[in-house]
CSV table of C-alpha atoms in Angstrom, one decimal:
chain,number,residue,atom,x,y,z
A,17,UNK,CA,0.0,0.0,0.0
A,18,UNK,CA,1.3,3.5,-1.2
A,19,UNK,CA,2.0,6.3,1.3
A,20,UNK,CA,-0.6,8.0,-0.2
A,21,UNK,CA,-3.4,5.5,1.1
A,22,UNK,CA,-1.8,5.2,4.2
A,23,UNK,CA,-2.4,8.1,4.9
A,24,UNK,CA,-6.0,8.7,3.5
A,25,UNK,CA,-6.6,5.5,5.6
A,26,UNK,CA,-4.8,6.5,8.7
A,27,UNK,CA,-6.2,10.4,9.5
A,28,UNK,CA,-9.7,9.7,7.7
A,29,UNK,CA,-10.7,7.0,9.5
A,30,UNK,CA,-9.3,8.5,12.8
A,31,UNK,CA,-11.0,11.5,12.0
A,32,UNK,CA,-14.5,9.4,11.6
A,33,UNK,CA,-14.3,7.9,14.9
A,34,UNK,CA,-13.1,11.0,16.4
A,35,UNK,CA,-16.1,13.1,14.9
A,36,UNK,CA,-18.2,10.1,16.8
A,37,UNK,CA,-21.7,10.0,16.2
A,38,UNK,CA,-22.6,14.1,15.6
A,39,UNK,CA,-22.3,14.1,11.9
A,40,UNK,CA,-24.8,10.9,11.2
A,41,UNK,CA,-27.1,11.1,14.6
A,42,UNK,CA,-28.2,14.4,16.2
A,43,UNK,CA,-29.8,12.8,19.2
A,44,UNK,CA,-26.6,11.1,20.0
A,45,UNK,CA,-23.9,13.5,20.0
A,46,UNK,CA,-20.6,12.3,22.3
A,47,UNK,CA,-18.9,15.6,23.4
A,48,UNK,CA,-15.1,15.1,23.9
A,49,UNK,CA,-11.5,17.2,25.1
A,50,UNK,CA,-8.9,17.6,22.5
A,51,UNK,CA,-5.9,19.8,21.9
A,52,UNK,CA,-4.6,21.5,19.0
A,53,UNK,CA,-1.3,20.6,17.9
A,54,UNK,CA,0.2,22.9,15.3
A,55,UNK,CA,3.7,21.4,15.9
A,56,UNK,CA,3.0,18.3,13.0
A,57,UNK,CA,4.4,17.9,9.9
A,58,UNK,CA,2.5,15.8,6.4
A,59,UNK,CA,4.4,14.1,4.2
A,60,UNK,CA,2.6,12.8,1.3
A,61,UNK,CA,4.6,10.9,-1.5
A,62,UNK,CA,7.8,12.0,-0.3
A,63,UNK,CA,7.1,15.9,-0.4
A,64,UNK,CA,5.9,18.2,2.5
A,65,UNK,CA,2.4,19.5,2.8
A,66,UNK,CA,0.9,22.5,4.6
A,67,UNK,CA,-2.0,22.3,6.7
A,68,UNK,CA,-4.3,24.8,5.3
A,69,UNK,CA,-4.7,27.5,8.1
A,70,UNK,CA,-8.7,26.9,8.7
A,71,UNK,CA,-7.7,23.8,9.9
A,72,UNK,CA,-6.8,22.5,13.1
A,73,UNK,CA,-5.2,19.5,14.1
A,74,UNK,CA,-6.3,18.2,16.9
A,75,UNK,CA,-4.9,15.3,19.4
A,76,UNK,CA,-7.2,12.9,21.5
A,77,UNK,CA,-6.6,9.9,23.4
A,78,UNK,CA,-3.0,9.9,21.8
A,79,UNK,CA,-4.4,9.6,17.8
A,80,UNK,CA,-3.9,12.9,15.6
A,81,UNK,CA,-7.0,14.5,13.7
A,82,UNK,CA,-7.9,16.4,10.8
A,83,UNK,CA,-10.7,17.6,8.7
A,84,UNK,CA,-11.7,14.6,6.0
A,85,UNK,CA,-11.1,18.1,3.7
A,86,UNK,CA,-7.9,18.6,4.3
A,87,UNK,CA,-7.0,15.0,4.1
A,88,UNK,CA,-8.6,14.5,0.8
A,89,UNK,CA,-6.9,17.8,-0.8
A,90,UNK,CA,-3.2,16.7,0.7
A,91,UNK,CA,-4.0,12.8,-1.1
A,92,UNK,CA,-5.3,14.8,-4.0
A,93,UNK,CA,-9.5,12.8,-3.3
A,94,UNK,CA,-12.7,14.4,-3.9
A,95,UNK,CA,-14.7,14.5,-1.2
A,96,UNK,CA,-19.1,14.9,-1.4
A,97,UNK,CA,-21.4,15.4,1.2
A,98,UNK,CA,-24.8,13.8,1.0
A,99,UNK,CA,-27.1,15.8,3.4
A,100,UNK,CA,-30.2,13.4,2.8
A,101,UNK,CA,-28.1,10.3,3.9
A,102,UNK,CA,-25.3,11.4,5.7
A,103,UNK,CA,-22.5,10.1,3.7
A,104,UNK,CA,-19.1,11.2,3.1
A,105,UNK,CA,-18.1,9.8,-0.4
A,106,UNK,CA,-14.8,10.2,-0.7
A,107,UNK,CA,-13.4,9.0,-4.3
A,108,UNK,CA,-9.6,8.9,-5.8
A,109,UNK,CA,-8.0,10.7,-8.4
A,110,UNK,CA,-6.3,9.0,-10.5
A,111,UNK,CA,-3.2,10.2,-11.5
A,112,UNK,CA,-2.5,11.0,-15.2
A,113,UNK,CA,-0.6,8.1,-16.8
A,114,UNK,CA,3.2,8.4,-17.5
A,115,UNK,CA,3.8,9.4,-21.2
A,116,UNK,CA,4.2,6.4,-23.6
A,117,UNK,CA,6.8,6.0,-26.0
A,118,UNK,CA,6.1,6.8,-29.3
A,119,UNK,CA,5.9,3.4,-31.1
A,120,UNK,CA,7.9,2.4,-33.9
A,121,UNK,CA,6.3,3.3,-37.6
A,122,UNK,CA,5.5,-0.6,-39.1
A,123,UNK,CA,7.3,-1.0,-42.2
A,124,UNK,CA,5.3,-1.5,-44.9
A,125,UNK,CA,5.8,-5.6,-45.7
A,126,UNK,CA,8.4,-6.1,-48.9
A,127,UNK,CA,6.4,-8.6,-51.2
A,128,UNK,CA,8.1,-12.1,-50.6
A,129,UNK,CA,9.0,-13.3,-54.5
A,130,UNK,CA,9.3,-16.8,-55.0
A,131,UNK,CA,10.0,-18.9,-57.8
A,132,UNK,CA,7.6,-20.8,-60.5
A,133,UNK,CA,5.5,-22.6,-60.7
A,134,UNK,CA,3.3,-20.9,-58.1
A,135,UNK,CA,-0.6,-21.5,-57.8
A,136,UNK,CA,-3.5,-19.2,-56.5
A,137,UNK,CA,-6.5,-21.3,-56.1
A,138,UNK,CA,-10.0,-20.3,-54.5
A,139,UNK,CA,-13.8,-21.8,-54.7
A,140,UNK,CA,-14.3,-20.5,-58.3
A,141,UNK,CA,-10.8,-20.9,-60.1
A,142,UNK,CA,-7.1,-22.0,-60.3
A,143,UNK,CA,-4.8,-20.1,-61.3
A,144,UNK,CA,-0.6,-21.2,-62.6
A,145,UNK,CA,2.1,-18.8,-62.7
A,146,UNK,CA,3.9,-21.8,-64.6
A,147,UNK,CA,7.1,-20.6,-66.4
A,148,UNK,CA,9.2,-17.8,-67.5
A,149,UNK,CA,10.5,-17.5,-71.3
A,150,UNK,CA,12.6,-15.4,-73.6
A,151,UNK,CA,12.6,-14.6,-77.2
A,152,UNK,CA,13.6,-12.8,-80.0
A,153,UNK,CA,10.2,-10.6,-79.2
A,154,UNK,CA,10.7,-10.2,-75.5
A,155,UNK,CA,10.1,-11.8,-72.4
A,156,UNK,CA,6.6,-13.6,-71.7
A,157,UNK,CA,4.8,-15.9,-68.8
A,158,UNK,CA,3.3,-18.5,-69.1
A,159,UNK,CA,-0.2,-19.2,-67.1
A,160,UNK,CA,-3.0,-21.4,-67.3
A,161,UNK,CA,-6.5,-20.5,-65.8
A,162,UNK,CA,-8.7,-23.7,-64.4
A,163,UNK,CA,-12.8,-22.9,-64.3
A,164,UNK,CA,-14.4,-24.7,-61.3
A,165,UNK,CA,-17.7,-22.9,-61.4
A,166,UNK,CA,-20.5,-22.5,-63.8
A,167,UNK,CA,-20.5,-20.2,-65.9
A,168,UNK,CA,-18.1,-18.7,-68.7
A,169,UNK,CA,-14.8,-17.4,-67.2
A,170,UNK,CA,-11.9,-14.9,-68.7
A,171,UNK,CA,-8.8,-13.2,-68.3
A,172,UNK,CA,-9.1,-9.5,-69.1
A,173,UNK,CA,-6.0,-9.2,-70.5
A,174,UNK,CA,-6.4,-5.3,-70.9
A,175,UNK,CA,-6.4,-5.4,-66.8
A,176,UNK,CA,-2.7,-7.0,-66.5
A,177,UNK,CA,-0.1,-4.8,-64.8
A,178,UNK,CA,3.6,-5.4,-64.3
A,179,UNK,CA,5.4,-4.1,-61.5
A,180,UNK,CA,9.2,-4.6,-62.1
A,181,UNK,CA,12.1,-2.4,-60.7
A,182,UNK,CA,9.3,-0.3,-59.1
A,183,UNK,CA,7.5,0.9,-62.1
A,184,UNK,CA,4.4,-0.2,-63.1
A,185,UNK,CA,3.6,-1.3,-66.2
A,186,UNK,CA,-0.1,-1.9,-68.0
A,187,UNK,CA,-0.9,-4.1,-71.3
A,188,UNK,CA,-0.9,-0.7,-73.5
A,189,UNK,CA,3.0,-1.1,-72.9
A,190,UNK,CA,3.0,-4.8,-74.8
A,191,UNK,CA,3.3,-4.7,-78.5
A,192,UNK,CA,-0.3,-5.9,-79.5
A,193,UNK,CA,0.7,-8.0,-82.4
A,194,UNK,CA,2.7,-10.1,-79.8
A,195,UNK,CA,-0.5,-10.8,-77.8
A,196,UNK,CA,-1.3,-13.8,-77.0
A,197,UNK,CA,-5.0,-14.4,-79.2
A,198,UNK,CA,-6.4,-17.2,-77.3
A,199,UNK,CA,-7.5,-15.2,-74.4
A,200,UNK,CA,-9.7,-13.7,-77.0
A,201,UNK,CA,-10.3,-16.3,-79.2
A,202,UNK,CA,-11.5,-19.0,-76.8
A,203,UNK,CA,-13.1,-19.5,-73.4
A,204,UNK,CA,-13.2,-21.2,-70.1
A,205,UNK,CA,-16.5,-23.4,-69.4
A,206,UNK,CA,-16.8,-25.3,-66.1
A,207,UNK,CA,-14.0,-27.4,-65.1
A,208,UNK,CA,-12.1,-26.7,-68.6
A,209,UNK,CA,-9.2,-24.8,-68.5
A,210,UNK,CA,-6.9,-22.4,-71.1
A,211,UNK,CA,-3.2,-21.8,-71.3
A,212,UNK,CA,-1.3,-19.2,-73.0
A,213,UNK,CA,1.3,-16.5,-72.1
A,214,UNK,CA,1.5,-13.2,-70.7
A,215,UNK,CA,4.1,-10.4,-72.8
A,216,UNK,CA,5.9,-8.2,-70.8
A,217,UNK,CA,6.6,-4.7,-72.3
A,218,UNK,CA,10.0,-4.7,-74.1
A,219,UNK,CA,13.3,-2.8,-73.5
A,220,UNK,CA,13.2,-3.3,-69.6
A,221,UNK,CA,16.1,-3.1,-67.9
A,222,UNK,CA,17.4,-6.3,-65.9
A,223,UNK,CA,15.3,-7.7,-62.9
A,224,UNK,CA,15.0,-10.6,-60.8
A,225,UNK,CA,11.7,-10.2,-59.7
A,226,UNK,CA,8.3,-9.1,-60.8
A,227,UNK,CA,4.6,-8.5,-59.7
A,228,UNK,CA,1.9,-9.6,-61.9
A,229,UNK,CA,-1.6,-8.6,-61.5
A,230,UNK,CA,-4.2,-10.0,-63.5
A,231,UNK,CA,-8.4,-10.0,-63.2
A,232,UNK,CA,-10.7,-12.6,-64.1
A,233,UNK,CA,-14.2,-12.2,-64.7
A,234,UNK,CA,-17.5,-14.3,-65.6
A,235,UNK,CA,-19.6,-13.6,-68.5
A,236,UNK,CA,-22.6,-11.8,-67.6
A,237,UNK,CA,-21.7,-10.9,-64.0
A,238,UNK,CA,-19.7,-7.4,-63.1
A,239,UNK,CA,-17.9,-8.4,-60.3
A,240,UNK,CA,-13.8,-8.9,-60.9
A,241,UNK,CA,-11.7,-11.8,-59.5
A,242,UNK,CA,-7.8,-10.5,-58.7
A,243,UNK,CA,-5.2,-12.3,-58.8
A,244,UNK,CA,-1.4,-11.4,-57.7
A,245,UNK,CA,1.6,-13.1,-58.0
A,246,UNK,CA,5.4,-12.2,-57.3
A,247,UNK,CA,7.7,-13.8,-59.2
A,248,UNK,CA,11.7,-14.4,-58.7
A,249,UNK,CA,12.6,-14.9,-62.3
């Protein structure tokens, strides 16, 4: 128990019994003798603390007295007085919490590239990252897309990004008469699948690793499926 509660504890409750019975029973009021001592010191939490000078502090039977108010302001309490049911309520400040550190910024996580073949597979579809090729055209990946659900599913090939040394690159940056025709020419029905490749644009500079985004979609329905992978070449 803190110094502080000591002594709320000690003077309070002396002062309670001291007051005897004239604050909660006027037809039983206890009259007693006590002295006032203005030769005490209070210490509260290691640092000295005046007596205001309305109060007195009073010594009977050997115990030390003071006003609940003055107790309550030196511990740093509120202190109410209910008239109707004669109650002191007496409650605790609490003391301000110490300052936190500021916490450390998270890093934003660096995408974790692994190498092919890599899958992405859900409810509706599968999805292959399968292989990485070269040739006299440029570079280009290979995927193949696996339907599970009803319905007629395809890549929107105009939605593919490439993110590669930190630039981001869309289809518009792939030579269209390298494009890859079946993803236009032919579909995906339920449990049927499609492969083809993916170009990348052309003149890039060396890289290890790559992001590819590509969306999905059924025929008929708005809603987009995407799909991300990163790639250590």
């Amino acid at each position: 128990m803190n110094k502080k509660s000591v002594l709320a504890i000690g003077l309070a409750v002396g002062l309670v019994f001291g007051m005897g019975t004239q604050a909660f029973a006027s037809d039983a009021v206890k009259r007693v003798s006590a002295a006032v001592n203005e030769t005490f010191r209070f210490v509260v939490n290691g640092e000295n603390v005046n007596v205001p000078d309305e109060y007195d502090v009073l010594v009977h039977n050997n115990r030390t007295y003071l006003p609940l108010r003055a107790v309550s302001d030196m511990v740093g309490a509120d202190i109410q007085w209910d008239e109707d049911s004669k109650t002191v309520n007496i409650t605790h400040k609490k003391a301000d919490p110490e300052p936190s550190e500021p916490e450390d910024p998270v890093a934003p996580s660096k995408p974790e590239y692994k190498k092919f073949p890599q899958i992405y597979e859900n409810t509706n579809f599968r999805v292959d990252a399968m292989a990485y090729f070269t040739d006299t055209y440029g570079d280009r990946l290979y995927i193949k897309i696996k339907n599970k659900e009803e319905g007629v599913l395809r890549l929107n090939s105009s939605a593919t990004t490439y993110e590669i040394n930190g630039v981001t690159y869309d289809f518009s940056k792939v030579d269209a008469s390298q494009w890859d025709t079946r993803w236009y020419t032919q579909y995906i029905e339920k449990d049927g699948d499609l492969e083809g490749y993916l170009r990348l644009p052309r003149n890039l500079d060396d890289f290890e690793n790559l992001t590819l985004h590509i969306e999905l979609q059924y025929d008929g329905k708005d809603e987009t499926h995407s799909v991300e992978f990163n790639l250590a070449r």
